[in-house]
């Protein structure tokens, strides 16, 4: 595809700019799908520790993240339109940081606290939004 773009009259500066822009998108997408793969790999652990042995609840907690993506796109797209793309990106990074650290601090259901059950799903949504 690269030689065809050059043959069609695109300059090397245009191609470098295109690669610079899309490289961050590619890396972000790879990291997101890696996170989904890790969740799937750790499903049995999460099922035992957070969802009282319910595989259905574990996969519903995973599935809710796919519902959060379009909502996050709408919310942070509007923020990006009003306040700038940099603000929007920084807010999403902070949200991912808070959610990731928060998941590490959640209690398991063995401690008798319901926050672990609900917290995993809410923090997954925050991380994906």
PDB file of C-alpha atoms in Angstrom:
ATOM      1  CA  UNK A   1       0.000   0.000   0.000  1.00  0.00           C
ATOM      2  CA  UNK A   2       2.900   2.340   0.703  1.00  0.00           C
ATOM      3  CA  UNK A   3       4.394   2.244  -2.821  1.00  0.00           C
ATOM      4  CA  UNK A   4       0.923   2.782  -4.302  1.00  0.00           C
ATOM      5  CA  UNK A   5       0.487   5.922  -2.188  1.00  0.00           C
ATOM      6  CA  UNK A   6       3.813   7.231  -3.375  1.00  0.00           C
ATOM      7  CA  UNK A   7       2.870   6.417  -6.976  1.00  0.00           C
ATOM      8  CA  UNK A   8      -0.381   8.364  -6.543  1.00  0.00           C
ATOM      9  CA  UNK A   9       1.525  11.534  -5.718  1.00  0.00           C
ATOM     10  CA  UNK A  10       1.670  11.507  -1.901  1.00  0.00           C
ATOM     11  CA  UNK A  11       4.880  12.988  -0.586  1.00  0.00           C
ATOM     12  CA  UNK A  12       7.029  11.312   2.032  1.00  0.00           C
ATOM     13  CA  UNK A  13       6.104  14.089   4.493  1.00  0.00           C
ATOM     14  CA  UNK A  14       2.417  13.236   4.037  1.00  0.00           C
ATOM     15  CA  UNK A  15       3.137   9.583   4.676  1.00  0.00           C
ATOM     16  CA  UNK A  16       5.187  10.312   7.779  1.00  0.00           C
ATOM     17  CA  UNK A  17       2.410  12.524   9.121  1.00  0.00           C
ATOM     18  CA  UNK A  18      -0.142   9.789   8.416  1.00  0.00           C
ATOM     19  CA  UNK A  19       1.966   7.174  10.176  1.00  0.00           C
ATOM     20  CA  UNK A  20       2.547   9.495  13.135  1.00  0.00           C
ATOM     21  CA  UNK A  21      -1.183  10.079  13.539  1.00  0.00           C
ATOM     22  CA  UNK A  22      -2.308   6.486  13.105  1.00  0.00           C
ATOM     23  CA  UNK A  23       0.513   4.910  15.099  1.00  0.00           C
ATOM     24  CA  UNK A  24      -0.994   6.128  18.375  1.00  0.00           C
ATOM     25  CA  UNK A  25      -4.409   4.828  17.336  1.00  0.00           C
ATOM     26  CA  UNK A  26      -2.943   1.439  16.502  1.00  0.00           C
ATOM     27  CA  UNK A  27      -1.071   1.179  19.787  1.00  0.00           C
ATOM     28  CA  UNK A  28      -4.159   2.238  21.766  1.00  0.00           C
ATOM     29  CA  UNK A  29      -6.287  -0.351  20.023  1.00  0.00           C
ATOM     30  CA  UNK A  30      -3.718  -3.088  20.608  1.00  0.00           C
ATOM     31  CA  UNK A  31      -3.514  -2.250  24.304  1.00  0.00           C
ATOM     32  CA  UNK A  32      -7.307  -2.254  24.622  1.00  0.00           C
ATOM     33  CA  UNK A  33      -7.686  -5.660  22.984  1.00  0.00           C
ATOM     34  CA  UNK A  34      -4.787  -6.968  25.068  1.00  0.00           C
ATOM     35  CA  UNK A  35      -6.707  -5.896  28.158  1.00  0.00           C
ATOM     36  CA  UNK A  36      -9.784  -7.764  26.946  1.00  0.00           C
ATOM     37  CA  UNK A  37      -7.649 -10.863  26.325  1.00  0.00           C
ATOM     38  CA  UNK A  38      -6.196 -10.672  29.835  1.00  0.00           C
ATOM     39  CA  UNK A  39      -9.707 -10.376  31.292  1.00  0.00           C
ATOM     40  CA  UNK A  40     -10.723 -13.481  29.356  1.00  0.00           C
ATOM     41  CA  UNK A  41      -7.619 -15.335  30.513  1.00  0.00           C
ATOM     42  CA  UNK A  42      -8.244 -14.372  34.157  1.00  0.00           C
ATOM     43  CA  UNK A  43     -11.979 -15.092  33.943  1.00  0.00           C
ATOM     44  CA  UNK A  44     -11.819 -18.104  36.268  1.00  0.00           C
ATOM     45  CA  UNK A  45      -9.869 -16.121  38.886  1.00  0.00           C
ATOM     46  CA  UNK A  46     -12.287 -13.177  38.663  1.00  0.00           C
ATOM     47  CA  UNK A  47     -15.227 -15.581  38.835  1.00  0.00           C
ATOM     48  CA  UNK A  48     -13.946 -17.111  42.076  1.00  0.00           C
ATOM     49  CA  UNK A  49     -12.762 -13.924  43.769  1.00  0.00           C
ATOM     50  CA  UNK A  50     -15.341 -11.315  42.741  1.00  0.00           C
ATOM     51  CA  UNK A  51     -18.482 -12.922  41.326  1.00  0.00           C
ATOM     52  CA  UNK A  52     -19.146 -15.757  43.807  1.00  0.00           C
ATOM     53  CA  UNK A  53     -18.472 -18.459  41.237  1.00  0.00           C
ATOM     54  CA  UNK A  54     -20.931 -17.131  38.657  1.00  0.00           C
ATOM     55  CA  UNK A  55     -19.495 -17.362  35.152  1.00  0.00           C
ATOM     56  CA  UNK A  56     -22.533 -15.517  33.781  1.00  0.00           C
ATOM     57  CA  UNK A  57     -21.931 -12.522  36.057  1.00  0.00           C
ATOM     58  CA  UNK A  58     -18.249 -12.525  35.143  1.00  0.00           C
ATOM     59  CA  UNK A  59     -18.965 -12.412  31.410  1.00  0.00           C
ATOM     60  CA  UNK A  60     -21.723  -9.822  31.904  1.00  0.00           C
ATOM     61  CA  UNK A  61     -19.160  -7.663  33.694  1.00  0.00           C
ATOM     62  CA  UNK A  62     -16.962  -8.099  30.653  1.00  0.00           C
ATOM     63  CA  UNK A  63     -19.805  -7.434  28.209  1.00  0.00           C
ATOM     64  CA  UNK A  64     -20.795  -4.159  29.829  1.00  0.00           C
ATOM     65  CA  UNK A  65     -17.516  -2.688  28.628  1.00  0.00           C
ATOM     66  CA  UNK A  66     -18.679  -3.048  25.028  1.00  0.00           C
ATOM     67  CA  UNK A  67     -21.758  -0.999  25.877  1.00  0.00           C
ATOM     68  CA  UNK A  68     -19.584   1.656  27.479  1.00  0.00           C
ATOM     69  CA  UNK A  69     -17.436   2.266  24.404  1.00  0.00           C
ATOM     70  CA  UNK A  70     -20.056   4.161  22.354  1.00  0.00           C
ATOM     71  CA  UNK A  71     -21.155   6.110  25.419  1.00  0.00           C
ATOM     72  CA  UNK A  72     -17.566   7.099  26.122  1.00  0.00           C
ATOM     73  CA  UNK A  73     -17.108   8.070  22.481  1.00  0.00           C
ATOM     74  CA  UNK A  74     -20.109  10.382  22.657  1.00  0.00           C
ATOM     75  CA  UNK A  75     -19.163  11.917  26.005  1.00  0.00           C
ATOM     76  CA  UNK A  76     -15.479  12.429  25.317  1.00  0.00           C
ATOM     77  CA  UNK A  77     -16.178  13.446  21.733  1.00  0.00           C
ATOM     78  CA  UNK A  78     -18.370  16.249  23.052  1.00  0.00           C
ATOM     79  CA  UNK A  79     -15.689  17.197  25.579  1.00  0.00           C
ATOM     80  CA  UNK A  80     -13.128  17.187  22.780  1.00  0.00           C
ATOM     81  CA  UNK A  81     -15.337  19.455  20.674  1.00  0.00           C
ATOM     82  CA  UNK A  82     -15.850  21.944  23.501  1.00  0.00           C
ATOM     83  CA  UNK A  83     -12.530  21.884  25.335  1.00  0.00           C
ATOM     84  CA  UNK A  84     -10.089  20.445  22.822  1.00  0.00           C
ATOM     85  CA  UNK A  85      -8.779  17.034  21.973  1.00  0.00           C
ATOM     86  CA  UNK A  86      -5.919  17.277  24.466  1.00  0.00           C
ATOM     87  CA  UNK A  87      -8.313  17.725  27.401  1.00  0.00           C
ATOM     88  CA  UNK A  88     -10.411  14.804  26.227  1.00  0.00           C
ATOM     89  CA  UNK A  89      -7.425  12.492  25.837  1.00  0.00           C
ATOM     90  CA  UNK A  90      -5.998  13.494  29.221  1.00  0.00           C
ATOM     91  CA  UNK A  91      -9.348  12.830  30.922  1.00  0.00           C
ATOM     92  CA  UNK A  92      -9.568   9.367  29.378  1.00  0.00           C
ATOM     93  CA  UNK A  93      -6.022   8.543  30.475  1.00  0.00           C
ATOM     94  CA  UNK A  94      -6.790   9.689  34.023  1.00  0.00           C
ATOM     95  CA  UNK A  95      -9.972   7.598  33.973  1.00  0.00           C
ATOM     96  CA  UNK A  96      -8.040   4.520  32.882  1.00  0.00           C
ATOM     97  CA  UNK A  97      -5.431   5.131  35.580  1.00  0.00           C
ATOM     98  CA  UNK A  98      -8.028   5.531  38.339  1.00  0.00           C
ATOM     99  CA  UNK A  99      -9.929   2.442  37.173  1.00  0.00           C
ATOM    100  CA  UNK A 100      -6.845   0.258  36.900  1.00  0.00           C
ATOM    101  CA  UNK A 101      -5.532   1.255  40.322  1.00  0.00           C
ATOM    102  CA  UNK A 102      -9.013   0.979  41.786  1.00  0.00           C
ATOM    103  CA  UNK A 103      -9.403  -2.601  40.592  1.00  0.00           C
ATOM    104  CA  UNK A 104      -6.231  -3.521  42.419  1.00  0.00           C
ATOM    105  CA  UNK A 105      -7.680  -2.103  45.648  1.00  0.00           C
ATOM    106  CA  UNK A 106     -11.064  -3.849  45.487  1.00  0.00           C
ATOM    107  CA  UNK A 107     -12.033  -6.285  48.227  1.00  0.00           C
ATOM    108  CA  UNK A 108     -13.072  -9.798  47.220  1.00  0.00           C
ATOM    109  CA  UNK A 109     -16.498 -11.162  48.066  1.00  0.00           C
ATOM    110  CA  UNK A 110     -14.850 -13.340  50.738  1.00  0.00           C
ATOM    111  CA  UNK A 111     -14.422 -10.198  52.840  1.00  0.00           C
ATOM    112  CA  UNK A 112     -18.205  -9.854  52.900  1.00  0.00           C
ATOM    113  CA  UNK A 113     -18.199  -6.593  51.012  1.00  0.00           C
ATOM    114  CA  UNK A 114     -20.426  -6.135  47.948  1.00  0.00           C
ATOM    115  CA  UNK A 115     -18.142  -3.373  46.642  1.00  0.00           C
ATOM    116  CA  UNK A 116     -15.866  -5.936  45.019  1.00  0.00           C
ATOM    117  CA  UNK A 117     -18.668  -7.443  42.947  1.00  0.00           C
ATOM    118  CA  UNK A 118     -20.043  -4.174  41.679  1.00  0.00           C
ATOM    119  CA  UNK A 119     -16.711  -2.375  41.681  1.00  0.00           C
ATOM    120  CA  UNK A 120     -15.092  -4.620  39.073  1.00  0.00           C
ATOM    121  CA  UNK A 121     -17.831  -3.883  36.547  1.00  0.00           C
ATOM    122  CA  UNK A 122     -17.971  -0.159  37.278  1.00  0.00           C
ATOM    123  CA  UNK A 123     -14.207   0.234  37.073  1.00  0.00           C
ATOM    124  CA  UNK A 124     -14.063  -1.782  33.827  1.00  0.00           C
ATOM    125  CA  UNK A 125     -16.609   0.620  32.367  1.00  0.00           C
ATOM    126  CA  UNK A 126     -14.606   3.616  33.591  1.00  0.00           C
ATOM    127  CA  UNK A 127     -11.459   2.197  32.073  1.00  0.00           C
ATOM    128  CA  UNK A 128     -13.081   1.590  28.686  1.00  0.00           C
ATOM    129  CA  UNK A 129     -15.143   4.774  28.543  1.00  0.00           C
TER     130      UNK A 129
END
